[in-house]
CSV table of C-alpha atoms (C1' of nucleotides) in Angstrom, one decimal:
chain,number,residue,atom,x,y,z
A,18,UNK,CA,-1.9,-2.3,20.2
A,19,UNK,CA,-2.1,-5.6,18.7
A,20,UNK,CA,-1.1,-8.9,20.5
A,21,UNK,CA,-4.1,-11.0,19.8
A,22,UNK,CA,-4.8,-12.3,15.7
A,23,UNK,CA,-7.2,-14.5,13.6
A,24,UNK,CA,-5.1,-15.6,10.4
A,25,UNK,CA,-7.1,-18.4,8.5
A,26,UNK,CA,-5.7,-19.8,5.4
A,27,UNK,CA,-7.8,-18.0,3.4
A,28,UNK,CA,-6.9,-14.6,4.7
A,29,UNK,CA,-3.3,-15.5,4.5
A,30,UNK,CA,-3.6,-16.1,0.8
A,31,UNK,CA,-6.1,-13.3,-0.6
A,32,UNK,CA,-2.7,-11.9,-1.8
A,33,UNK,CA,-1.1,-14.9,-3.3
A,34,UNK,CA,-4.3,-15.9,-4.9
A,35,UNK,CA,-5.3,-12.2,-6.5
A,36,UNK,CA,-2.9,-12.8,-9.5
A,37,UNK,CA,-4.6,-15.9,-10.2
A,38,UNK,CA,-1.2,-17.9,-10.4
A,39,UNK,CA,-2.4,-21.1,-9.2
A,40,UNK,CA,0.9,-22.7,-9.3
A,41,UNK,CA,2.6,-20.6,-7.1
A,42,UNK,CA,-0.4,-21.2,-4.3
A,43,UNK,CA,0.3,-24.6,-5.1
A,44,UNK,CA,3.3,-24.4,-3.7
A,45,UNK,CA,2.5,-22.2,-1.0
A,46,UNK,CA,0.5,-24.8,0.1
A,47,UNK,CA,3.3,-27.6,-0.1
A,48,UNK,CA,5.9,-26.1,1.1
A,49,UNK,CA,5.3,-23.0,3.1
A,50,UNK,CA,1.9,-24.1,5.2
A,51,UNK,CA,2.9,-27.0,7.0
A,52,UNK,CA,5.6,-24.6,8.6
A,53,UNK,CA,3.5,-22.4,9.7
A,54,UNK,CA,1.1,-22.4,12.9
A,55,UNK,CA,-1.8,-22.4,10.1
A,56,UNK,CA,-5.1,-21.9,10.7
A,57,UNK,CA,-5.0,-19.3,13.2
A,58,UNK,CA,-8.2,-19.1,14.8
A,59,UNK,CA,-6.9,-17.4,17.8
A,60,UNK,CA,-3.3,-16.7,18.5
A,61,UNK,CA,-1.5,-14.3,21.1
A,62,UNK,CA,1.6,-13.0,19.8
A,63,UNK,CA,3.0,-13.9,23.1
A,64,UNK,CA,2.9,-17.8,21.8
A,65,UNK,CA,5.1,-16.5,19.0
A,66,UNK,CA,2.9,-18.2,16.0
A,67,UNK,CA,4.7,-18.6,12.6
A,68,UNK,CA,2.7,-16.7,10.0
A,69,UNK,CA,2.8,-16.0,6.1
A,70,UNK,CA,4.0,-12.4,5.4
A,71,UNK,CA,4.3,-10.7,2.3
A,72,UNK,CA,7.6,-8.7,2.2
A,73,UNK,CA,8.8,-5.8,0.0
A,74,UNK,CA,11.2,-8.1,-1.3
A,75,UNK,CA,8.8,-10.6,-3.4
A,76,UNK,CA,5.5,-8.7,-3.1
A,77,UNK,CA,3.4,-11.5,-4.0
A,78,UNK,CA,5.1,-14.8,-2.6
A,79,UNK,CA,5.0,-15.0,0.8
A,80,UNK,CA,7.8,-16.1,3.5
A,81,UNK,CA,7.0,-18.2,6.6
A,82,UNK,CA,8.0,-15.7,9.8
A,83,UNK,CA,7.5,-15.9,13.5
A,84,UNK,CA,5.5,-13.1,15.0
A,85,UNK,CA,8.3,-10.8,17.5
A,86,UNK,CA,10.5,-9.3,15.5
A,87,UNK,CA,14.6,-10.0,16.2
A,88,UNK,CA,16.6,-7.0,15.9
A,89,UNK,CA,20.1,-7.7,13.9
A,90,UNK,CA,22.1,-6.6,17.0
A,91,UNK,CA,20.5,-9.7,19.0
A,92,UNK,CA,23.5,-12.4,19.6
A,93,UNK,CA,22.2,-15.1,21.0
A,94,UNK,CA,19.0,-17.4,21.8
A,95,UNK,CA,19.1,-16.0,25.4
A,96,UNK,CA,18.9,-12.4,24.5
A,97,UNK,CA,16.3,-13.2,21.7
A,98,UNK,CA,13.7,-14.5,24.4
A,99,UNK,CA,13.9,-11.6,26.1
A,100,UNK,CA,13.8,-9.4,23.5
A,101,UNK,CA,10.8,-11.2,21.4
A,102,UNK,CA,8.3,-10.4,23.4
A,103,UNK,CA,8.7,-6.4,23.4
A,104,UNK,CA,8.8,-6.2,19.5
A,105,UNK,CA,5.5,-7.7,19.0
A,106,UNK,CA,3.9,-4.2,18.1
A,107,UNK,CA,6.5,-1.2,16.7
A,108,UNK,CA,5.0,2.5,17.5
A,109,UNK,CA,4.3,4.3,14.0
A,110,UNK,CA,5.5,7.1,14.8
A,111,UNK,CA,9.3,5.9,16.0
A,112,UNK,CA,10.4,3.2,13.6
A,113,UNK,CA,12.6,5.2,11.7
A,114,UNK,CA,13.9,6.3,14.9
A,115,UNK,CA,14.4,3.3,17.3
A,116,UNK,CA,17.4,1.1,17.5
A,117,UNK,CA,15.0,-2.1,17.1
A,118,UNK,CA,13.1,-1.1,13.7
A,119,UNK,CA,14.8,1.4,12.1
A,120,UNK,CA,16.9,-0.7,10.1
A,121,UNK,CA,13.4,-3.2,9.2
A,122,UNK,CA,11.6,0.1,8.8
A,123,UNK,CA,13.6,1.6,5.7
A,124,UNK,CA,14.6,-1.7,4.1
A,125,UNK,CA,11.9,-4.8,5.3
A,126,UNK,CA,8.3,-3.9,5.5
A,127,UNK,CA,5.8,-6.3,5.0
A,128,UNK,CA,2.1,-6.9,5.3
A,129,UNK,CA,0.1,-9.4,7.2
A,130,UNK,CA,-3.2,-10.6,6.3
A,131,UNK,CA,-5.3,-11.7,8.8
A,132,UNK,CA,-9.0,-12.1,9.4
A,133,UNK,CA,-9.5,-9.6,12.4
A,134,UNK,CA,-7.9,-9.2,15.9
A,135,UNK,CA,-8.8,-9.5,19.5
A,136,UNK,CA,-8.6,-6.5,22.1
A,137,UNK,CA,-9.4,-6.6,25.6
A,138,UNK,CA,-12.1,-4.0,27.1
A,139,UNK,CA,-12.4,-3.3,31.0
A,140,UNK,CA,-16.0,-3.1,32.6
A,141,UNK,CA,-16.5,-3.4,36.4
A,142,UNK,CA,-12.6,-4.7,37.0
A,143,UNK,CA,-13.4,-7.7,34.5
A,144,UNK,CA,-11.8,-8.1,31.1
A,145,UNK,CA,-13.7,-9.0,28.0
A,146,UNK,CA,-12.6,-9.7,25.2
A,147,UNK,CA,-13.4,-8.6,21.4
A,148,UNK,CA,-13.4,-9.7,17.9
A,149,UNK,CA,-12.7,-6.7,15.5
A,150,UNK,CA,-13.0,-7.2,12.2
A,151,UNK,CA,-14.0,-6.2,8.9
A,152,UNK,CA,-18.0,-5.0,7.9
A,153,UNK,CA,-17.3,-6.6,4.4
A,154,UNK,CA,-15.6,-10.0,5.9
A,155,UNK,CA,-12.8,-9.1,3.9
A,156,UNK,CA,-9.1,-10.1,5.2
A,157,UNK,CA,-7.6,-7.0,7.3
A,158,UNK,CA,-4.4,-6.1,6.0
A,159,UNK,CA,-1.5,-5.1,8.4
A,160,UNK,CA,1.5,-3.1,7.8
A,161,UNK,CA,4.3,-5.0,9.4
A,162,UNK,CA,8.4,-5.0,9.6
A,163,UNK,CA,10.5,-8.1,8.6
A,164,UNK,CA,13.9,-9.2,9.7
A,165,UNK,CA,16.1,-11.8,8.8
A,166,UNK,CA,18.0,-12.7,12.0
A,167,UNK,CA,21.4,-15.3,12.3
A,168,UNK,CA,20.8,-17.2,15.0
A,169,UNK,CA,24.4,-18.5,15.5
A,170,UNK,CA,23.3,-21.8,16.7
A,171,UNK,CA,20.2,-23.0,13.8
A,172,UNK,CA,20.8,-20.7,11.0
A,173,UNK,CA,18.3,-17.9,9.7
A,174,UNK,CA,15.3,-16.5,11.7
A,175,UNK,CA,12.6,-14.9,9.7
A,176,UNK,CA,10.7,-12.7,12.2
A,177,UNK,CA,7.8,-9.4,12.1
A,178,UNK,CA,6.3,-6.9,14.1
A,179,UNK,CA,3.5,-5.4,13.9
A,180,UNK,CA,3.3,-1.4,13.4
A,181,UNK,CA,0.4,0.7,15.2
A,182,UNK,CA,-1.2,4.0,15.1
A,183,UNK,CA,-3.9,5.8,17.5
A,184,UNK,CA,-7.0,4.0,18.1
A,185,UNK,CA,-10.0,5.8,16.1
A,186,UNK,CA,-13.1,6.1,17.9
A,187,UNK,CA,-14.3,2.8,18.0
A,188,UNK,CA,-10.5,1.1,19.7
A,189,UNK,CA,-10.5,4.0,22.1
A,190,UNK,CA,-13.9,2.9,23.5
A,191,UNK,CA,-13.3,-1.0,22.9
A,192,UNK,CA,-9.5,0.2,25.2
A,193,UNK,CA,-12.2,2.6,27.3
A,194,UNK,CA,-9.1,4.4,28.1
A,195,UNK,CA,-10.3,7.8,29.2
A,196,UNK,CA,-7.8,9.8,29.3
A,197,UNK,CA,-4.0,10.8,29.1
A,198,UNK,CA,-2.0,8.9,26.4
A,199,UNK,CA,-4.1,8.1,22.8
A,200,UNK,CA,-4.9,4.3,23.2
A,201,UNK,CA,-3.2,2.4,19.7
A,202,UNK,CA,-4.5,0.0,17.5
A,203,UNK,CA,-2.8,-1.6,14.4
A,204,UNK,CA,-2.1,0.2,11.1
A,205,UNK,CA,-5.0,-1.5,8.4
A,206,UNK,CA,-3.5,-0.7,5.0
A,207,UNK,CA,-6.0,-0.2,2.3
A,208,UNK,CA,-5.9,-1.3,-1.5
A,209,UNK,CA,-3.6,1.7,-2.0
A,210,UNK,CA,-1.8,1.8,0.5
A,211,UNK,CA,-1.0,-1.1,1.1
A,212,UNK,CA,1.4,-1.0,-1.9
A,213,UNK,CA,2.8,1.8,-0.6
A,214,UNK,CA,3.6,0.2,2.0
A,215,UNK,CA,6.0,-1.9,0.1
A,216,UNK,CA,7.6,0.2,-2.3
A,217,UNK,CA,11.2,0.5,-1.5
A,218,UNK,CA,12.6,3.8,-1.0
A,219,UNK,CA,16.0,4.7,-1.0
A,220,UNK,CA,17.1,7.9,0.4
A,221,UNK,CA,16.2,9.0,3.9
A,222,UNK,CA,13.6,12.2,2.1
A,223,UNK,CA,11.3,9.5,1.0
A,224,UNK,CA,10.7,8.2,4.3
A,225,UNK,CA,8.1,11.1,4.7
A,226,UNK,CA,6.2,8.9,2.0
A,227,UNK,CA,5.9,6.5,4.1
A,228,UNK,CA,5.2,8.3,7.3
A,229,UNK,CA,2.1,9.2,5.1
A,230,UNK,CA,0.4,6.3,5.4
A,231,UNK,CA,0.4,5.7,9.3
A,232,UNK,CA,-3.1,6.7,10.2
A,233,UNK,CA,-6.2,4.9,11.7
A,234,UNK,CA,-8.6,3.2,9.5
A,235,UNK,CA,-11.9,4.5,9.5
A,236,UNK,CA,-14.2,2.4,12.4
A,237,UNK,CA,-17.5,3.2,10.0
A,238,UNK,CA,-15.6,0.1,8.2
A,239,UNK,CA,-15.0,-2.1,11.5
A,240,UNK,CA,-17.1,-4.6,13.0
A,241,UNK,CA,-17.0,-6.3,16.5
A,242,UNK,CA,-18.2,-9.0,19.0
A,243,UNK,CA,-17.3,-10.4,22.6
A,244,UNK,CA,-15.8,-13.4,22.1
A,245,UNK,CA,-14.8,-16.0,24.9
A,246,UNK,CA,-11.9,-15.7,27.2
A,247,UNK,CA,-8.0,-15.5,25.2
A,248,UNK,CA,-6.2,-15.6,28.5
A,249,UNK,CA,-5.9,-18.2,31.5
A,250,UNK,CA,-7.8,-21.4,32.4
A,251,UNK,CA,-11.0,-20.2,30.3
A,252,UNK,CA,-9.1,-20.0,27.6
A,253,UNK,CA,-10.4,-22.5,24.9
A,254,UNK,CA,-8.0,-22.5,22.8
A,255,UNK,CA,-6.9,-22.5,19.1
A,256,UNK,CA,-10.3,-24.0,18.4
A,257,UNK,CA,-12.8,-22.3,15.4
A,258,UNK,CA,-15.5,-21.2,17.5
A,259,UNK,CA,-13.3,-18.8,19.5
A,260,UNK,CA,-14.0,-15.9,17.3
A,261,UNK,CA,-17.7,-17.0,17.8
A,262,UNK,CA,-19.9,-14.2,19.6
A,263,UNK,CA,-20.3,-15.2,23.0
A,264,UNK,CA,-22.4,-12.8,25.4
A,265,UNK,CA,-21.4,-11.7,28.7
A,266,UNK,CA,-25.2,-10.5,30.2
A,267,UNK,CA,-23.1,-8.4,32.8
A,268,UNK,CA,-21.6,-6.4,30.1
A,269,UNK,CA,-22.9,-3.2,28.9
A,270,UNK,CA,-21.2,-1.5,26.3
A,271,UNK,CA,-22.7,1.3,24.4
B,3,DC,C1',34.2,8.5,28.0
B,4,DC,C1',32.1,3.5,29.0
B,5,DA,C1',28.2,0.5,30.2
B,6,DG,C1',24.1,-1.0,29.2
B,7,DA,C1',19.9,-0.8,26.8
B,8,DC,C1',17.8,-1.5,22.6
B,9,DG,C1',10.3,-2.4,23.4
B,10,DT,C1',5.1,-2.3,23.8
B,11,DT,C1',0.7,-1.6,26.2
B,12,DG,C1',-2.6,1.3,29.5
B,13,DT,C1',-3.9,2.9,34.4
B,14,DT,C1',-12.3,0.3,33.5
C,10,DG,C1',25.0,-1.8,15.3
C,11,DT,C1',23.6,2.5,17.7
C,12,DC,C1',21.6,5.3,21.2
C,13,DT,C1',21.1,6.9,26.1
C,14,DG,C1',22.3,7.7,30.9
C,15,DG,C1',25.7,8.5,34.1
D,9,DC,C1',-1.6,-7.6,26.8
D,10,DC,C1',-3.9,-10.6,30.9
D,11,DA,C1',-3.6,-14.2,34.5
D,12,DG,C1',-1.6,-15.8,38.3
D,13,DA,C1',1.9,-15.9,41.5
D,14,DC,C1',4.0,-13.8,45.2
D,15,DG,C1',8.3,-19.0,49.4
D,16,DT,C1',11.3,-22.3,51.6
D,17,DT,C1',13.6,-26.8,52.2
D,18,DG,C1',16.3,-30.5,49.7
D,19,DT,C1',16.1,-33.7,45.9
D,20,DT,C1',12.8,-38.1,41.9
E,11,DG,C1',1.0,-3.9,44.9
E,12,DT,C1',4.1,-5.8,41.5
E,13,DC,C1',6.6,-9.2,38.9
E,14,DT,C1',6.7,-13.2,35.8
E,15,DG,C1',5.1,-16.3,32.2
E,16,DG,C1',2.6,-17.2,28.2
DNA sequence: CCAGACGTTGTT
DNA sequence: GTCTGG
DNA sequence: CCAGACGTTGTT
DNA sequence: GTCTGG
């Protein structure tokens, strides 16, 4: 799973800046970031945090979207609360299938750079939680689905979920879930993939081609710390020491 | 057929 | 809009 | 997901 | 133990 992100600006715009089109991040800057909840030093999805994505439809500008995707079939602001917070993640292995995604799945994916993520990990009925990220520092990229939804009351609602896959070794232990059902982590695209990812299919056979690429990313590439508490009166907030290491001497994990 | 849901996570 | 449960 | 509430009365 | 709110 995947409810807990750090998006700086910098990892937002890796994509934006790779082309070296300095007006267009100009822009970006002007007219997209002060929409969004940017920087993200620590966000639960659960706060709904608007977000740069880049979608299949303009690869390398991104849109301003709010994380919890809104089906199409959603008709009002009532029903959308309630439905927000259960599309925050979107099993791999169903969006082609389910009511909610299938639609976003064939025709909006999108990718989501962000710095690393949060999980929680339970040791003697405590929860701690943990920064995952990247050996090499570099932005993690997500694979995503987009939506445009009409809100019937304030116009278009740009909206994204997030797609997972089974946890490799190092999120199983992090989710020390022993047994039973594979624990889940989200689906890190790589410098190939991740244009897969994008490119548009048309006919229901290619969707194998996609299928393809949901796997887990190798942990020999992942790094991680405890961090301080993401939930309740602890919580510190969106501040930039939160993805600090902080040490919990009870802990042992190994 | 109609009514009602439509989703995710893990149970150290 | 489309699928599932009764 | 985790943290925190989990109830009643009448009304600032 | 289980539900709700964030």
């Amino acid at each position: 799973m995947c409810y807990d992100v750090k998006a700086s600006l910098e990892a937002q715009l890796k994509r934006a800046k790779r082309l070296g089109d300095w007006s267009a991040v100009e822009e970006i800057m002007e007219r997209l970031v002060p929409d969004t909840d940017l920087p993200i030093h620590h966000a639960s999805g659960f706060s709904h945090p608007e977000m740069l994505i880049y979608t299949d439809k303009d690869p390398e500008f991104p849109v301003v979207a709010t994380w919890g995707l809104i089906p199409h079939w959603v008709s009002d602001e009532e029903q959308m609360k309630k439905t927000w917070n259960n599309t925050l993640n979107a099993r791999g292995e169903t969006i082609f299938k389910k009511p909610s995604f299938k639609q976003a799945a064939k025709n909006n994916r999108c990718l989501i750079y962000i710095d690393g993520f949060y999980e929680h990990h339970h040791y003697n009925k405590a929860t701690y939680p943990f920064y995952i990220y990247r050996k090499d520092k570099e932005p993690i990229v997500l694979a995503g689905l987009w939506n445009e939804w009409k809100n019937p009351d304030k116009g278009i609602f740009t909206s994204f979920t997030i797609v997972t896959t089974v946890a490799n070794g190092l999120l199983s232990k992090i989710h020390n879930n022993p047994k039973l059902k594979v624990p889940r982590m989200p689906l890190i695209l790589t410098e190939e993939t991740e244009e897969k990812w994008l490119n548009p299919i048309t006919e229901d056979s290619e969707i194998y081609q996609i299928e393809n690429l949901i796997e887990s990313y190798p942990e020999s590439l992942l790094s991680y710390h405890t961090v301080s508490r993401l939930r309740g009166k602890e919580y510190l907030g969106n501040i930039e020491e939160i993805s600090n290491e902080f040490v919990y001497e009870e802990l042992v994990f190994e």
